[in-house]
Amino acid sequence: MANGARSARALLVGVSAFAVGVCCSSAGFAQQGEVTQATQSAKQSSAKRKKRQQVAQVVPAQALNANAQVQGSTQSLDTITVAATKTEERAVDALAPVSVVTLEQIQGIQPKRLGDVLYAVPGVSLQDRGDDPATSVNIRGLQDFGRVAVVVDGARQNYQRTAHSANGQFFLDPELVGGVDVVRGPTANIYGSGAIGGVVSFRTKDIDDVVRPGERWGTEWGVMGGTNNMRGMVSGFGGVRVNPNVDLFAGGSWTAQSNYKDGMGVTVENSANKTGSAIAKATVRPADGHEIKLGGIFQDFDYDVGQPRRALGLPFSQPGTAGNGTSIYATNVKNYQTSLGWKYQRPEDKLFDWDAKIYWNRTESDQTKIAHTSTAPAFGTACALRGLPGNAISGCIGDSRSYVIDTLGFDLHNTSRFEHGDWRHAVTYGGDLFQDDVKTTDFSGNSNATTPGGRRTVSGAFAQWKVGYANWFDLVSAVRYDNYHLSSGAISTDGDRFSPKVTLALLPTHVVTPYVSYAEGYRAPSITETLVDGSHVASGPGQGDTSRCADGSRGFFCFLPNPNLRPEVGKNKEFGINVKKNDLFTAGDSVRAKFNVFRNDVSDYIDGVQFAGPPVPNLYFQYQNIAHARIEGFEAETFYDANRWFVGVSATFQRGENTQTGIGLVTVQPRKITTTAGVRLLENQLVIAMQWTSVEANTKIPVTYLASTSYDLLNAYITYKPHRDVTVNFSVDNILNEYYRPYAVPRAADFTSSQNDVLWASAAPGRVFKLGARFHFGGA
């Protein structure tokens, strides 16, 4: 009842704020004119339609370039995106649940870590640990093993290792990010294989973000400091237009933070980390309409992962071995990425409009064990023979292990357009391929078994036809073919499938555009899901190590491989409404909104299953196909801008369950409502905004998990621009200093105690004050 009342209050307040904003607009400056209505003459309709298409592709300059300095100064849903259909369109016009996070929004919130950038996007949640700077994205309750396709400048991010964390992570310094596109659900199946949950596409900074129109060169320097306990960031980016056909861009950042405290004032151990990043790009335009871009990214993350024993008397501490944490590893992660892209686009060329890219992405994690759960070595192990704390599962103190994944891939597509009468057509077709090569090295532990090495090749091709008739309807139909092959040692498996998509929208150029969509997605099993093997460590001899595994090791339970796993197939039904209107009450005001109702039926859903089996009392863990899982819900994203002030609400209501057992899916976040409101003062030089997020915990979950907490998060953001080249940001995160854990925590094998390291490390920071500044220098 308390959770339901909390969500009801949050929704009521959010909707009321949005309604008051829409109904009580104050005067503002004129923005882009509203698309005109159709005339009754077919010839006039065609001419006006061409004009509308040109207007629709005009993006407010500050949304994408170096003028983007003041938070909340534009409608983010007006930003051009290609994430849903691989053709340019405004997010508010996309016939799909698409959200955009702009550079100005990112700079306004001064993110502590990458997840902060996505926090307010409807349908999106995160499963991040405080002692690990990696990010794991959940869309509509689906995450891990590529269910959410994460791409950075078009390159897939497929890093994964089996640990007490999400099984699908990536590393990206938020200071490198220039914008994000998010597509929810498999409606973006043409974007790449496996994305039955959705797509998150990051654009890194480029020359347009630091060199303003009219400048030949420009630089931007940033600095930020914060409390709880200490955090700091410095960055510098610069670009030069050598001539009209050659651009050069480079930059980087350095970030450091110490251990933070959660909302109860308890230090989250090993939440300190240091990050260094660098980026460089060269762009050449060898001929009219052609653009070739070579880019490279390097990132370095230093941190310790794991939780030591928590002292008695602190929250969630337990006596005896139940109070132990986990082994601790000094960790260095290096990420390398390089890509070469070739685009061609000329307005008069209707036959060719292509985008081709080849990329290589490597993430390598090197770890050295620096602490064990006990000071005594496990009896009868190699560690005991060496007189070192440790065991055969996690290794000995001082020993190293490494995880390396190389992803090599390409993506290419072309769009051909033609018209006849009031009919307009756009045919997009292309293909993509990526290969993951996983190598795991562990000299004294069994990471080789729990994160097995191997090679997976995934490829696909698609064709999409978008047809529109006058101002009456748009129809998008597509089909994608996917193929995969997975191999490791003597085991190999493969499969393929055709996945269709169809979307119908009525009155696409009007204020209100309703549409219906059906889309299927296909996800191949990962190497780990198929081949994971070995035992889960016990804290010591006789401490629950009752399961003997096939390789002779003992532990709480045994991992079992499953080479017979079938791919997952998502079948998503969606009804959406897009709303866009300028000059609604006064000249210059604007409202943008997207509403979606969806149901995603996933057949052969893959989930981890724990069960007892012979020889008794053995326990086993194996990834298995659940016959059917269903996730359904409602999403809303609204924003009203009256220039002098603005208000927006994003809301998510969803539920997911195993339809055979009726038990809920642990990764589904049932309700999240975020309300943002602000004012602009001093001729838009000063922007003050408040953001309130109310989240309800998912309690309909298996007994093997401890539910997350329900919570209310209140943040404040102030942006002041005393000079066109200087921007000062001040923000306060978690003003109420609330303790919260945003996701469920696995329980130990006995189902009675929590997996303590996750319980402690999943707690988010308490109150944080941040002060930052950015400086621009440039010239002709």
Coordinates of C-alpha atoms in Angstrom, one line a residue, residues 85-485:
T85 CA 14.8 3.4 -38.9
K86 CA 18.4 4.4 -39.9
T87 CA 16.9 7.4 -41.8
E88 CA 17.0 10.9 -40.4
E89 CA 13.9 12.1 -38.5
R90 CA 13.1 14.1 -35.4
A91 CA 12.6 11.9 -32.3
V92 CA 9.1 13.3 -31.8
D93 CA 8.3 12.1 -35.4
A94 CA 9.8 8.7 -35.1
L95 CA 7.1 6.0 -35.2
A96 CA 8.8 4.2 -32.3
P97 CA 9.5 4.8 -28.6
V98 CA 12.6 7.0 -29.1
S99 CA 14.3 9.3 -26.6
V100 CA 17.2 11.6 -27.0
V101 CA 19.7 13.0 -24.4
T102 CA 21.5 16.0 -25.7
L103 CA 24.9 17.4 -24.9
E104 CA 23.4 20.4 -23.1
Q105 CA 21.4 18.1 -20.8
I106 CA 24.5 16.0 -20.1
Q107 CA 26.6 19.1 -19.2
G108 CA 23.8 20.4 -17.1
I109 CA 23.5 17.4 -14.8
Q110 CA 27.3 16.9 -14.4
P111 CA 27.1 13.1 -14.3
K112 CA 29.1 11.3 -11.6
R113 CA 29.1 8.2 -13.8
L114 CA 27.6 7.3 -17.2
G115 CA 24.4 5.9 -15.7
D116 CA 23.4 9.4 -14.6
V117 CA 23.1 10.4 -18.3
L118 CA 20.2 7.8 -18.8
Y119 CA 18.5 8.1 -15.5
A120 CA 15.5 10.1 -16.6
V121 CA 14.8 8.2 -19.8
P122 CA 11.5 6.3 -19.6
G123 CA 11.7 2.6 -19.6
V124 CA 15.5 2.6 -18.7
S125 CA 17.1 1.4 -15.5
L126 CA 20.6 0.5 -14.5
Q127 CA 22.3 -2.3 -12.6
D128 CA 25.6 -0.7 -11.6
R129 CA 27.9 -1.4 -8.6
G130 CA 29.5 1.3 -6.6
D131 CA 32.8 -0.5 -6.7
D132 CA 32.9 -0.9 -10.5
P133 CA 32.7 2.0 -13.0
A134 CA 31.2 -0.2 -15.7
T135 CA 27.6 0.4 -16.8
S136 CA 24.8 -2.0 -17.4
V137 CA 21.7 -0.8 -19.1
N138 CA 18.2 -2.3 -18.7
I139 CA 15.4 -1.4 -21.1
R140 CA 11.9 -2.5 -20.4
G141 CA 13.1 -5.2 -18.0
L142 CA 15.6 -6.7 -20.4
Q143 CA 19.3 -6.6 -19.9
D144 CA 22.5 -8.8 -20.0
F145 CA 24.1 -10.8 -22.8
G146 CA 23.3 -8.3 -25.6
R147 CA 19.5 -8.0 -25.1
V148 CA 20.2 -4.3 -25.1
A149 CA 22.4 -3.4 -28.0
V150 CA 24.9 -0.7 -26.8
V151 CA 26.9 1.0 -29.5
V152 CA 29.4 3.8 -29.3
D153 CA 29.9 5.7 -32.6
G154 CA 28.4 2.6 -34.3
A155 CA 30.7 0.1 -32.6
R156 CA 29.1 -2.7 -30.5
Q157 CA 30.0 -3.0 -26.8
N158 CA 29.9 -6.6 -25.9
Y159 CA 32.1 -7.0 -22.8
Q160 CA 30.9 -9.5 -20.3
R161 CA 32.3 -11.5 -17.4
T162 CA 30.6 -13.7 -14.8
A163 CA 30.7 -12.1 -11.4
H164 CA 28.4 -10.7 -8.7
S165 CA 27.2 -8.1 -11.2
A166 CA 25.2 -7.7 -14.4
N167 CA 26.2 -10.0 -17.2
G168 CA 26.6 -7.3 -19.8
Q169 CA 28.7 -4.2 -19.1
F170 CA 30.6 -1.6 -21.0
F171 CA 33.0 1.2 -20.1
L172 CA 32.6 4.8 -21.3
D173 CA 33.7 8.0 -19.8
P174 CA 30.7 10.3 -19.7
E175 CA 32.9 13.3 -20.5
L176 CA 33.4 11.8 -24.0
V177 CA 29.7 11.6 -24.7
G178 CA 28.1 14.2 -27.1
G179 CA 24.6 12.7 -27.2
V180 CA 22.5 9.5 -26.7
D181 CA 19.7 8.0 -28.7
V182 CA 17.6 5.3 -26.9
V183 CA 15.1 3.0 -28.7
R184 CA 12.9 0.8 -26.5
G185 CA 11.9 -2.6 -27.6
P186 CA 12.7 -4.7 -30.7
T187 CA 11.2 -2.1 -33.0
A188 CA 14.8 -1.2 -34.0
N189 CA 15.6 -4.7 -35.1
I190 CA 17.1 -3.4 -38.3
Y191 CA 19.8 -1.7 -36.1
G192 CA 21.5 -5.0 -35.2
S193 CA 21.1 -8.5 -34.0
G194 CA 20.0 -9.4 -30.5
A195 CA 18.4 -6.1 -29.5
I196 CA 15.1 -7.6 -28.2
G197 CA 15.2 -5.1 -25.4
G198 CA 16.3 -2.0 -27.3
V199 CA 19.2 0.1 -28.5
V200 CA 21.4 2.6 -26.8
S201 CA 23.5 4.6 -29.3
F202 CA 26.1 6.9 -27.9
R203 CA 27.6 9.7 -30.0
T204 CA 31.0 10.8 -28.8
K205 CA 32.0 14.5 -29.0
D206 CA 33.1 15.9 -32.4
I207 CA 34.3 19.1 -33.9
D208 CA 30.8 20.7 -34.0
D209 CA 30.6 20.4 -30.2
V210 CA 33.6 22.7 -29.7
V211 CA 34.0 24.8 -32.9
R212 CA 31.1 27.3 -33.3
P213 CA 29.6 28.4 -36.6
G214 CA 31.9 31.0 -38.1
E215 CA 35.0 29.8 -36.2
R216 CA 37.9 28.0 -37.8
W217 CA 39.2 26.6 -34.5
G218 CA 37.8 26.1 -31.0
T219 CA 38.5 24.5 -27.7
E220 CA 36.5 23.7 -24.6
W221 CA 38.0 23.2 -21.2
G222 CA 36.0 21.8 -18.3
V223 CA 36.6 21.4 -14.5
M224 CA 34.3 19.9 -11.9
G225 CA 34.6 19.1 -8.2
G226 CA 32.3 17.5 -5.7
T227 CA 31.7 16.2 -2.2
N228 CA 31.0 12.8 -0.8
N229 CA 33.8 12.4 -0.3
M230 CA 36.0 14.0 -2.9
R231 CA 35.6 13.8 -6.7
G232 CA 37.1 15.9 -9.4
M233 CA 37.3 16.1 -13.2
V234 CA 39.3 18.1 -15.7
S235 CA 38.9 17.9 -19.5
G236 CA 39.9 19.6 -22.7
F237 CA 38.7 19.2 -26.3
G238 CA 39.7 21.1 -29.4
G239 CA 39.1 21.1 -33.1
V240 CA 40.3 22.9 -36.2
R241 CA 38.8 23.2 -39.7
V242 CA 42.0 22.9 -41.7
N243 CA 40.0 23.8 -44.8
P244 CA 36.3 23.2 -45.9
N245 CA 37.1 19.6 -46.6
V246 CA 39.3 18.6 -43.6
D247 CA 38.5 18.7 -39.9
L248 CA 40.7 17.5 -37.0
F249 CA 39.4 17.0 -33.5
A250 CA 41.1 15.6 -30.3
G251 CA 40.7 15.8 -26.5
G252 CA 40.5 13.9 -23.3
S253 CA 39.6 13.9 -19.6
W254 CA 40.8 12.7 -16.2
T255 CA 38.5 11.9 -13.3
A256 CA 39.1 10.7 -9.8
Q257 CA 36.9 10.0 -6.8
S258 CA 37.3 8.6 -3.3
N259 CA 35.0 6.2 -1.5
Y260 CA 31.5 7.6 -1.2
K261 CA 28.9 7.3 1.5
D262 CA 25.4 6.0 1.0
G263 CA 22.3 7.7 2.3
M264 CA 22.8 6.1 5.8
G265 CA 26.3 7.6 6.0
V266 CA 28.1 4.2 5.6
T267 CA 31.1 4.2 3.3
V268 CA 30.8 2.0 0.3
E269 CA 34.2 0.4 0.2
N270 CA 36.3 0.4 -3.0
S271 CA 34.0 2.9 -4.7
A272 CA 37.0 5.0 -5.4
N273 CA 38.3 5.0 -8.9
K274 CA 40.4 6.9 -11.5
T275 CA 39.6 7.3 -15.1
G276 CA 41.6 8.7 -18.0
S277 CA 40.3 9.0 -21.6
A278 CA 41.4 10.3 -24.9
I279 CA 39.7 10.7 -28.3
A280 CA 40.8 11.8 -31.7
K281 CA 39.0 12.1 -35.0
A282 CA 39.9 13.2 -38.6
T283 CA 37.2 14.0 -41.2
V284 CA 37.8 14.3 -44.9
R285 CA 35.3 15.3 -47.6
P286 CA 37.0 14.1 -50.8
A287 CA 34.1 15.0 -53.1
D288 CA 30.7 16.7 -52.9
G289 CA 28.4 14.7 -50.5
H290 CA 31.1 12.3 -49.4
E291 CA 32.5 12.3 -45.8
I292 CA 35.1 9.9 -44.5
K293 CA 35.8 9.8 -40.7
L294 CA 38.5 8.0 -38.9
G295 CA 38.2 7.9 -35.1
G296 CA 39.9 6.4 -32.1
I297 CA 39.2 6.2 -28.4
F298 CA 41.4 5.1 -25.5
Q299 CA 40.2 4.7 -21.9
D300 CA 41.9 3.6 -18.7
F301 CA 40.1 2.7 -15.5
D302 CA 41.8 1.9 -12.2
Y303 CA 39.8 0.6 -9.2
D304 CA 39.5 -2.2 -6.7
V305 CA 36.4 -4.4 -7.0
G306 CA 35.0 -6.4 -4.1
Q307 CA 33.8 -5.8 -0.6
P308 CA 35.7 -6.5 2.6
R309 CA 34.0 -7.8 5.7
R310 CA 31.7 -5.1 7.1
A311 CA 32.3 -4.3 10.8
L312 CA 29.6 -5.3 13.2
G313 CA 27.4 -2.5 14.2
L314 CA 27.1 -1.1 10.7
P315 CA 23.9 -1.5 8.7
F316 CA 23.5 -5.0 7.1
S317 CA 26.5 -6.4 8.9
Q318 CA 26.2 -10.0 10.1
P319 CA 28.2 -12.1 12.5
G320 CA 30.2 -15.2 11.5
T321 CA 30.9 -16.2 7.9
A322 CA 27.5 -14.8 6.9
G323 CA 29.0 -11.4 7.3
N324 CA 31.9 -11.9 5.0
G325 CA 32.3 -9.9 1.9
T326 CA 34.2 -11.2 -1.2
S327 CA 37.7 -11.4 -2.4
I328 CA 39.1 -8.0 -3.6
Y329 CA 40.9 -7.5 -6.9
A330 CA 43.0 -4.5 -7.9
T331 CA 41.7 -3.9 -11.4
N332 CA 42.9 -2.1 -14.5
V333 CA 40.6 -1.9 -17.5
K334 CA 41.7 -0.6 -20.8
N335 CA 39.3 0.0 -23.7
Y336 CA 40.5 0.6 -27.2
Q337 CA 38.2 1.5 -30.1
T338 CA 38.8 2.6 -33.7
S339 CA 36.4 3.0 -36.5
L340 CA 36.4 4.1 -40.1
G341 CA 33.2 5.4 -41.6
W342 CA 32.1 6.6 -45.0
K343 CA 28.9 8.6 -45.6
Y344 CA 27.4 9.9 -48.8
Q345 CA 24.4 12.1 -49.0
R346 CA 23.3 14.7 -51.6
P347 CA 19.8 16.1 -51.6
E348 CA 19.5 15.7 -55.4
D349 CA 20.6 12.1 -55.4
K350 CA 17.5 10.0 -54.7
L351 CA 19.2 6.6 -55.4
F352 CA 22.1 6.7 -53.0
D353 CA 22.3 7.8 -49.4
W354 CA 24.7 5.4 -47.6
D355 CA 26.5 5.0 -44.3
A356 CA 29.2 2.4 -44.0
K357 CA 31.4 1.7 -41.0
I358 CA 34.0 -0.8 -39.9
Y359 CA 35.2 -1.0 -36.3
W360 CA 37.3 -2.8 -33.8
N361 CA 36.7 -2.6 -30.1
R362 CA 38.8 -4.2 -27.3
T363 CA 38.1 -4.3 -23.6
E364 CA 40.8 -5.9 -21.5
S365 CA 40.5 -6.3 -17.7
D366 CA 43.6 -7.2 -15.7
Q367 CA 43.1 -8.1 -12.0
T368 CA 45.4 -9.1 -9.1
K369 CA 43.9 -10.6 -6.0
I370 CA 44.8 -8.4 -3.0
A371 CA 42.4 -9.7 -0.3
H372 CA 40.6 -13.0 0.5
T373 CA 37.5 -13.6 2.6
S374 CA 39.6 -15.1 5.3
T375 CA 43.3 -14.9 6.3
A376 CA 43.7 -18.7 6.3
P377 CA 44.4 -20.6 3.1
A378 CA 41.8 -23.3 2.1
F379 CA 43.0 -26.7 3.2
G380 CA 44.3 -29.0 0.5
T381 CA 44.5 -26.3 -2.2
A382 CA 47.5 -25.0 -4.2
C383 CA 47.2 -21.8 -2.1
A384 CA 47.7 -23.8 1.1
L385 CA 50.8 -25.4 -0.3
R386 CA 52.1 -21.9 -0.9
G387 CA 51.0 -20.6 2.5
L388 CA 48.7 -18.0 0.9
P389 CA 45.1 -17.1 1.6
G390 CA 42.8 -18.2 -1.2
N391 CA 41.2 -21.2 -2.8
A392 CA 40.9 -23.1 -6.1
I393 CA 37.9 -21.0 -7.2
S394 CA 39.0 -17.4 -6.8
G395 CA 42.8 -18.0 -6.7
C396 CA 45.5 -17.0 -4.2
I397 CA 46.6 -13.7 -2.9
G398 CA 48.9 -12.0 -5.4
D399 CA 47.8 -14.1 -8.3
S400 CA 46.5 -12.5 -11.5
R401 CA 43.7 -13.1 -13.9
S402 CA 42.5 -11.4 -17.1
Y403 CA 39.5 -11.1 -19.3
V404 CA 39.8 -9.8 -22.9
I405 CA 37.1 -9.4 -25.6
D406 CA 37.8 -8.3 -29.1
T407 CA 34.9 -7.3 -31.2
L408 CA 35.4 -6.7 -34.9
G409 CA 32.5 -5.7 -37.0
F410 CA 31.0 -3.7 -39.9
D411 CA 27.7 -2.0 -40.6
L412 CA 26.5 -0.6 -43.9
H413 CA 23.2 0.6 -45.3
N414 CA 21.7 2.7 -48.1
T415 CA 18.5 4.5 -48.6
S416 CA 16.8 5.1 -52.0
R417 CA 13.9 7.5 -52.4
F418 CA 11.3 8.1 -55.1
E419 CA 7.9 9.8 -55.4
H420 CA 5.0 9.6 -57.7
G421 CA 2.0 11.8 -57.2
D422 CA 1.1 12.0 -53.5
W423 CA 3.0 8.8 -52.8
R424 CA 6.5 9.0 -51.4
H425 CA 8.8 6.0 -50.8
A426 CA 12.1 5.3 -49.0
V427 CA 13.7 1.9 -49.3
T428 CA 16.6 1.2 -46.8
Y429 CA 18.6 -2.0 -47.0
G430 CA 21.9 -3.2 -45.6
G431 CA 23.8 -5.6 -43.5
D432 CA 26.0 -6.0 -40.4
L433 CA 28.3 -8.5 -38.8
F434 CA 30.3 -8.7 -35.6
Q435 CA 32.6 -11.3 -34.1
D436 CA 33.4 -11.6 -30.4
D437 CA 36.6 -13.3 -29.5
V438 CA 36.8 -13.9 -25.7
K439 CA 39.9 -15.0 -23.9
T440 CA 40.1 -15.6 -20.2
T441 CA 43.3 -16.3 -18.3
D442 CA 43.3 -17.4 -14.6
F443 CA 46.4 -19.2 -13.3
S444 CA 45.1 -20.2 -9.9
G445 CA 41.3 -19.7 -10.0
N446 CA 38.5 -21.0 -12.2
S447 CA 37.5 -17.9 -14.1
N448 CA 38.4 -19.8 -17.3
A449 CA 35.3 -22.0 -16.5
T450 CA 32.9 -19.4 -15.3
T451 CA 33.7 -16.9 -18.1
P452 CA 34.7 -19.3 -20.8
G453 CA 36.7 -18.3 -23.8
G454 CA 35.3 -18.8 -27.3
R455 CA 34.3 -17.1 -30.5
R456 CA 30.8 -16.0 -31.6
T457 CA 30.0 -14.6 -35.0
V458 CA 26.7 -12.8 -35.6
S459 CA 25.5 -11.4 -38.9
G460 CA 22.4 -10.1 -40.4
A461 CA 20.8 -8.3 -43.3
F462 CA 17.6 -6.2 -43.6
A463 CA 15.3 -4.4 -46.0
Q464 CA 12.9 -1.7 -45.0
W465 CA 10.2 0.1 -47.0
K466 CA 8.7 3.3 -45.8
V467 CA 5.8 4.6 -47.8
G468 CA 3.6 7.6 -47.2
Y469 CA 0.5 8.9 -48.9
A470 CA -0.1 12.7 -48.8
N471 CA -0.8 13.6 -45.2
W472 CA -3.0 10.6 -44.4
F473 CA -0.7 7.8 -43.4
D474 CA 2.9 6.4 -43.2
L475 CA 3.6 2.7 -43.4
V476 CA 6.9 1.1 -42.5
S477 CA 7.5 -2.5 -43.2
A478 CA 10.8 -4.4 -42.7
V479 CA 12.3 -7.8 -42.5
R480 CA 15.7 -8.8 -40.9
Y481 CA 17.6 -12.0 -41.4
D482 CA 19.9 -13.1 -38.5
N483 CA 22.5 -15.8 -38.4
Y484 CA 24.9 -16.8 -35.6
H485 CA 27.7 -19.4 -35.0

